[in-house]
């Protein structure tokens, strides 16, 4: 799908998605958008877990 990301970026995305889920679960049950927010947060977690990672490469030195 997209370009691979670093392990650090993947960890940040996962942490943010988990925070979104925790927030959505703490919404009152009478909130109209609660279920949609929970589904969106669960989708974000799945997306973060499924993202491909690569090791960060060092920049090449220019040839003289």
mmCIF file of N, CA and C in Angstrom:
data_model
loop_
_atom_site.group_PDB
_atom_site.id
_atom_site.type_symbol
_atom_site.label_atom_id
_atom_site.label_comp_id
_atom_site.label_asym_id
_atom_site.label_seq_id
_atom_site.Cartn_x
_atom_site.Cartn_y
_atom_site.Cartn_z
ATOM 1 N N UNK A 1 0.831 -1.173 0.000
ATOM 2 C CA UNK A 1 0.000 0.000 0.000
ATOM 3 C C UNK A 1 0.881 1.243 0.000
ATOM 4 N N UNK A 2 1.394 1.653 1.138
ATOM 5 C CA UNK A 2 2.248 2.820 1.232
ATOM 6 C C UNK A 2 3.686 2.415 1.465
ATOM 7 N N UNK A 3 4.497 3.396 1.745
ATOM 8 C CA UNK A 3 5.898 3.122 2.007
ATOM 9 C C UNK A 3 6.064 2.598 3.431
ATOM 10 N N UNK A 4 7.045 1.740 3.667
ATOM 11 C CA UNK A 4 7.302 1.249 5.012
ATOM 12 C C UNK A 4 7.704 2.392 5.944
ATOM 13 N N UNK A 5 7.395 2.235 7.221
ATOM 14 C CA UNK A 5 7.729 3.255 8.213
ATOM 15 C C UNK A 5 8.714 2.675 9.224
ATOM 16 N N UNK A 6 9.304 3.527 10.040
ATOM 17 C CA UNK A 6 10.261 3.069 11.040
ATOM 18 C C UNK A 6 9.519 2.466 12.239
ATOM 19 N N UNK A 7 10.249 1.694 13.013
ATOM 20 C CA UNK A 7 9.667 1.089 14.222
ATOM 21 C C UNK A 7 9.201 2.173 15.192
ATOM 22 N N UNK A 8 9.944 3.257 15.276
ATOM 23 C CA UNK A 8 9.595 4.351 16.186
ATOM 24 C C UNK A 8 8.264 4.969 15.776
ATOM 25 N N UNK A 9 8.106 5.233 14.492
ATOM 26 C CA UNK A 9 6.864 5.821 13.986
ATOM 27 C C UNK A 9 5.695 4.875 14.211
ATOM 28 N N UNK A 10 5.928 3.574 14.027
ATOM 29 C CA UNK A 10 4.873 2.594 14.245
ATOM 30 C C UNK A 10 4.443 2.599 15.709
ATOM 31 N N UNK A 11 5.399 2.694 16.617
ATOM 32 C CA UNK A 11 5.085 2.717 18.043
ATOM 33 C C UNK A 11 4.272 3.961 18.403
ATOM 34 N N UNK A 12 4.617 5.093 17.811
ATOM 35 C CA UNK A 12 3.884 6.332 18.070
ATOM 36 C C UNK A 12 2.453 6.215 17.564
ATOM 37 N N UNK A 13 2.278 5.681 16.355
ATOM 38 C CA UNK A 13 0.939 5.514 15.797
ATOM 39 C C UNK A 13 0.093 4.585 16.652
ATOM 40 N N UNK A 14 0.698 3.505 17.125
ATOM 41 C CA UNK A 14 -0.025 2.557 17.966
ATOM 42 C C UNK A 14 -0.424 3.194 19.293
ATOM 43 N N UNK A 15 0.475 3.955 19.879
ATOM 44 C CA UNK A 15 0.183 4.618 21.153
ATOM 45 C C UNK A 15 -0.966 5.611 21.005
ATOM 46 N N UNK A 16 -0.959 6.363 19.904
ATOM 47 C CA UNK A 16 -2.030 7.332 19.665
ATOM 48 C C UNK A 16 -3.365 6.631 19.429
ATOM 49 N N UNK A 17 -3.340 5.522 18.706
ATOM 50 C CA UNK A 17 -4.571 4.781 18.440
ATOM 51 C C UNK A 17 -5.145 4.191 19.731
ATOM 52 N N UNK A 18 -4.271 3.714 20.601
ATOM 53 C CA UNK A 18 -4.738 3.186 21.886
ATOM 54 C C UNK A 18 -5.329 4.285 22.747
ATOM 55 N N UNK A 19 -4.765 5.482 22.683
ATOM 56 C CA UNK A 19 -5.310 6.613 23.429
ATOM 57 C C UNK A 19 -6.690 6.993 22.893
ATOM 58 N N UNK A 20 -6.847 6.946 21.571
ATOM 59 C CA UNK A 20 -8.154 7.222 20.962
ATOM 60 C C UNK A 20 -9.197 6.220 21.425
ATOM 61 N N UNK A 21 -8.798 4.949 21.505
ATOM 62 C CA UNK A 21 -9.734 3.916 21.940
ATOM 63 C C UNK A 21 -10.122 4.120 23.399
ATOM 64 N N UNK A 22 -9.159 4.428 24.237
ATOM 65 C CA UNK A 22 -9.453 4.659 25.651
ATOM 66 C C UNK A 22 -10.403 5.843 25.815
ATOM 67 N N UNK A 23 -10.173 6.891 25.043
ATOM 68 C CA UNK A 23 -11.055 8.057 25.097
ATOM 69 C C UNK A 23 -12.472 7.686 24.673
ATOM 70 N N UNK A 24 -12.589 6.951 23.575
ATOM 71 C CA UNK A 24 -13.903 6.575 23.055
ATOM 72 C C UNK A 24 -14.650 5.668 24.023
ATOM 73 N N UNK A 25 -13.927 4.775 24.682
ATOM 74 C CA UNK A 25 -14.579 3.876 25.636
ATOM 75 C C UNK A 25 -15.068 4.612 26.871
ATOM 76 N N UNK A 26 -14.454 5.742 27.196
ATOM 77 C CA UNK A 26 -14.863 6.515 28.374
ATOM 78 C C UNK A 26 -15.981 7.505 28.089
ATOM 79 N N UNK A 27 -16.421 7.593 26.844
ATOM 80 C CA UNK A 27 -17.550 8.464 26.529
ATOM 81 C C UNK A 27 -18.816 7.878 27.135
ATOM 82 N N UNK A 28 -19.766 8.733 27.484
ATOM 83 C CA UNK A 28 -21.018 8.206 28.038
ATOM 84 C C UNK A 28 -21.775 7.383 26.992
ATOM 85 N N UNK A 29 -22.526 6.401 27.456
ATOM 86 C CA UNK A 29 -23.243 5.487 26.560
ATOM 87 C C UNK A 29 -24.297 6.215 25.737
ATOM 88 N N UNK A 30 -24.788 7.329 26.211
ATOM 89 C CA UNK A 30 -25.826 8.057 25.479
ATOM 90 C C UNK A 30 -25.257 8.940 24.366
ATOM 91 N N UNK A 31 -23.924 9.034 24.275
ATOM 92 C CA UNK A 31 -23.289 9.822 23.218
ATOM 93 C C UNK A 31 -23.561 9.158 21.871
ATOM 94 N N UNK A 32 -24.069 9.928 20.930
ATOM 95 C CA UNK A 32 -24.470 9.395 19.624
ATOM 96 C C UNK A 32 -23.285 8.847 18.840
ATOM 97 N N UNK A 33 -22.148 9.507 18.918
ATOM 98 C CA UNK A 33 -21.000 9.124 18.096
ATOM 99 C C UNK A 33 -20.052 8.154 18.790
ATOM 100 N N UNK A 34 -20.423 7.641 19.940
ATOM 101 C CA UNK A 34 -19.530 6.761 20.713
ATOM 102 C C UNK A 34 -19.131 5.516 19.931
ATOM 103 N N UNK A 35 -20.095 4.821 19.371
ATOM 104 C CA UNK A 35 -19.809 3.571 18.641
ATOM 105 C C UNK A 35 -18.933 3.823 17.423
ATOM 106 N N UNK A 36 -19.198 4.908 16.712
ATOM 107 C CA UNK A 36 -18.397 5.235 15.531
ATOM 108 C C UNK A 36 -16.956 5.549 15.931
ATOM 109 N N UNK A 37 -16.790 6.242 17.042
ATOM 110 C CA UNK A 37 -15.440 6.573 17.502
ATOM 111 C C UNK A 37 -14.695 5.319 17.949
ATOM 112 N N UNK A 38 -15.392 4.395 18.572
ATOM 113 C CA UNK A 38 -14.770 3.132 18.992
ATOM 114 C C UNK A 38 -14.325 2.338 17.769
ATOM 115 N N UNK A 39 -15.207 2.231 16.766
ATOM 116 C CA UNK A 39 -14.844 1.507 15.537
ATOM 117 C C UNK A 39 -13.658 2.158 14.834
ATOM 118 N N UNK A 40 -13.638 3.485 14.783
ATOM 119 C CA UNK A 40 -12.532 4.191 14.125
ATOM 120 C C UNK A 40 -11.218 3.960 14.874
ATOM 121 N N UNK A 41 -11.269 3.944 16.198
ATOM 122 C CA UNK A 41 -10.065 3.717 16.990
ATOM 123 C C UNK A 41 -9.571 2.284 16.823
ATOM 124 N N UNK A 42 -10.485 1.327 16.779
ATOM 125 C CA UNK A 42 -10.081 -0.066 16.568
ATOM 126 C C UNK A 42 -9.463 -0.254 15.178
ATOM 127 N N UNK A 43 -10.007 0.436 14.191
ATOM 128 C CA UNK A 43 -9.451 0.380 12.840
ATOM 129 C C UNK A 43 -8.049 0.992 12.810
ATOM 130 N N UNK A 44 -7.854 2.081 13.546
ATOM 131 C CA UNK A 44 -6.544 2.727 13.604
ATOM 132 C C UNK A 44 -5.513 1.804 14.253
ATOM 133 N N UNK A 45 -5.925 1.058 15.275
ATOM 134 C CA UNK A 45 -5.015 0.106 15.926
ATOM 135 C C UNK A 45 -4.631 -0.997 14.948
ATOM 136 N N UNK A 46 -5.614 -1.541 14.236
ATOM 137 C CA UNK A 46 -5.321 -2.599 13.254
ATOM 138 C C UNK A 46 -4.391 -2.085 12.169
ATOM 139 N N UNK A 47 -4.627 -0.872 11.735
ATOM 140 C CA UNK A 47 -3.787 -0.276 10.692
ATOM 141 C C UNK A 47 -2.354 -0.081 11.181
ATOM 142 N N UNK A 48 -2.208 0.377 12.420
ATOM 143 C CA UNK A 48 -0.867 0.585 12.974
ATOM 144 C C UNK A 48 -0.136 -0.745 13.133
ATOM 145 N N UNK A 49 -0.845 -1.773 13.561
ATOM 146 C CA UNK A 49 -0.218 -3.082 13.736
ATOM 147 C C UNK A 49 0.154 -3.719 12.401
ATOM 148 N N UNK A 50 -0.621 -3.433 11.372
ATOM 149 C CA UNK A 50 -0.383 -4.053 10.070
ATOM 150 C C UNK A 50 0.651 -3.314 9.228
ATOM 151 N N UNK A 51 1.035 -2.125 9.645
ATOM 152 C CA UNK A 51 1.962 -1.345 8.820
ATOM 153 C C UNK A 51 3.338 -2.006 8.768
ATOM 154 N N UNK A 52 3.945 -1.952 7.599
ATOM 155 C CA UNK A 52 5.266 -2.547 7.394
ATOM 156 C C UNK A 52 6.328 -1.611 7.960
ATOM 157 N N UNK A 53 7.390 -2.212 8.469
ATOM 158 C CA UNK A 53 8.465 -1.408 9.009
ATOM 159 C C UNK A 53 9.785 -1.776 8.346
ATOM 160 N N UNK A 54 10.688 -0.835 8.373
ATOM 161 C CA UNK A 54 12.041 -1.053 7.875
ATOM 162 C C UNK A 54 13.004 -0.413 8.855
ATOM 163 N N UNK A 55 14.231 -0.871 8.831
ATOM 164 C CA UNK A 55 15.245 -0.248 9.655
ATOM 165 C C UNK A 55 15.605 1.095 9.039
ATOM 166 N N UNK A 56 15.875 2.058 9.884
ATOM 167 C CA UNK A 56 16.228 3.386 9.402
ATOM 168 C C UNK A 56 17.630 3.334 8.812
ATOM 169 N N UNK A 57 17.743 3.842 7.595
ATOM 170 C CA UNK A 57 19.038 3.851 6.927
ATOM 171 C C UNK A 57 19.736 5.184 7.176
ATOM 172 N N UNK A 58 21.038 5.128 7.302
ATOM 173 C CA UNK A 58 21.819 6.348 7.453
ATOM 174 C C UNK A 58 21.960 7.014 6.094
ATOM 175 N N UNK A 59 22.088 8.314 6.121
ATOM 176 C CA UNK A 59 22.257 9.062 4.875
ATOM 177 C C UNK A 59 23.616 8.725 4.257
ATOM 178 N N UNK A 60 23.635 8.623 2.948
ATOM 179 C CA UNK A 60 24.874 8.319 2.250
ATOM 180 C C UNK A 60 25.746 9.569 2.193
ATOM 181 N N UNK A 61 27.040 9.365 2.268
ATOM 182 C CA UNK A 61 27.962 10.480 2.138
ATOM 183 C C UNK A 61 28.161 10.780 0.659
ATOM 184 N N UNK A 62 28.180 12.049 0.310
ATOM 185 C CA UNK A 62 28.389 12.372 -1.102
ATOM 186 C C UNK A 62 29.805 12.001 -1.558
ATOM 187 N N UNK A 63 29.919 11.566 -2.793
ATOM 188 C CA UNK A 63 31.230 11.205 -3.354
ATOM 189 C C UNK A 63 32.021 12.462 -3.651
ATOM 190 N N UNK A 64 33.342 12.366 -3.464
ATOM 191 C CA UNK A 64 34.188 13.531 -3.717
ATOM 192 C C UNK A 64 34.769 13.472 -5.080
#
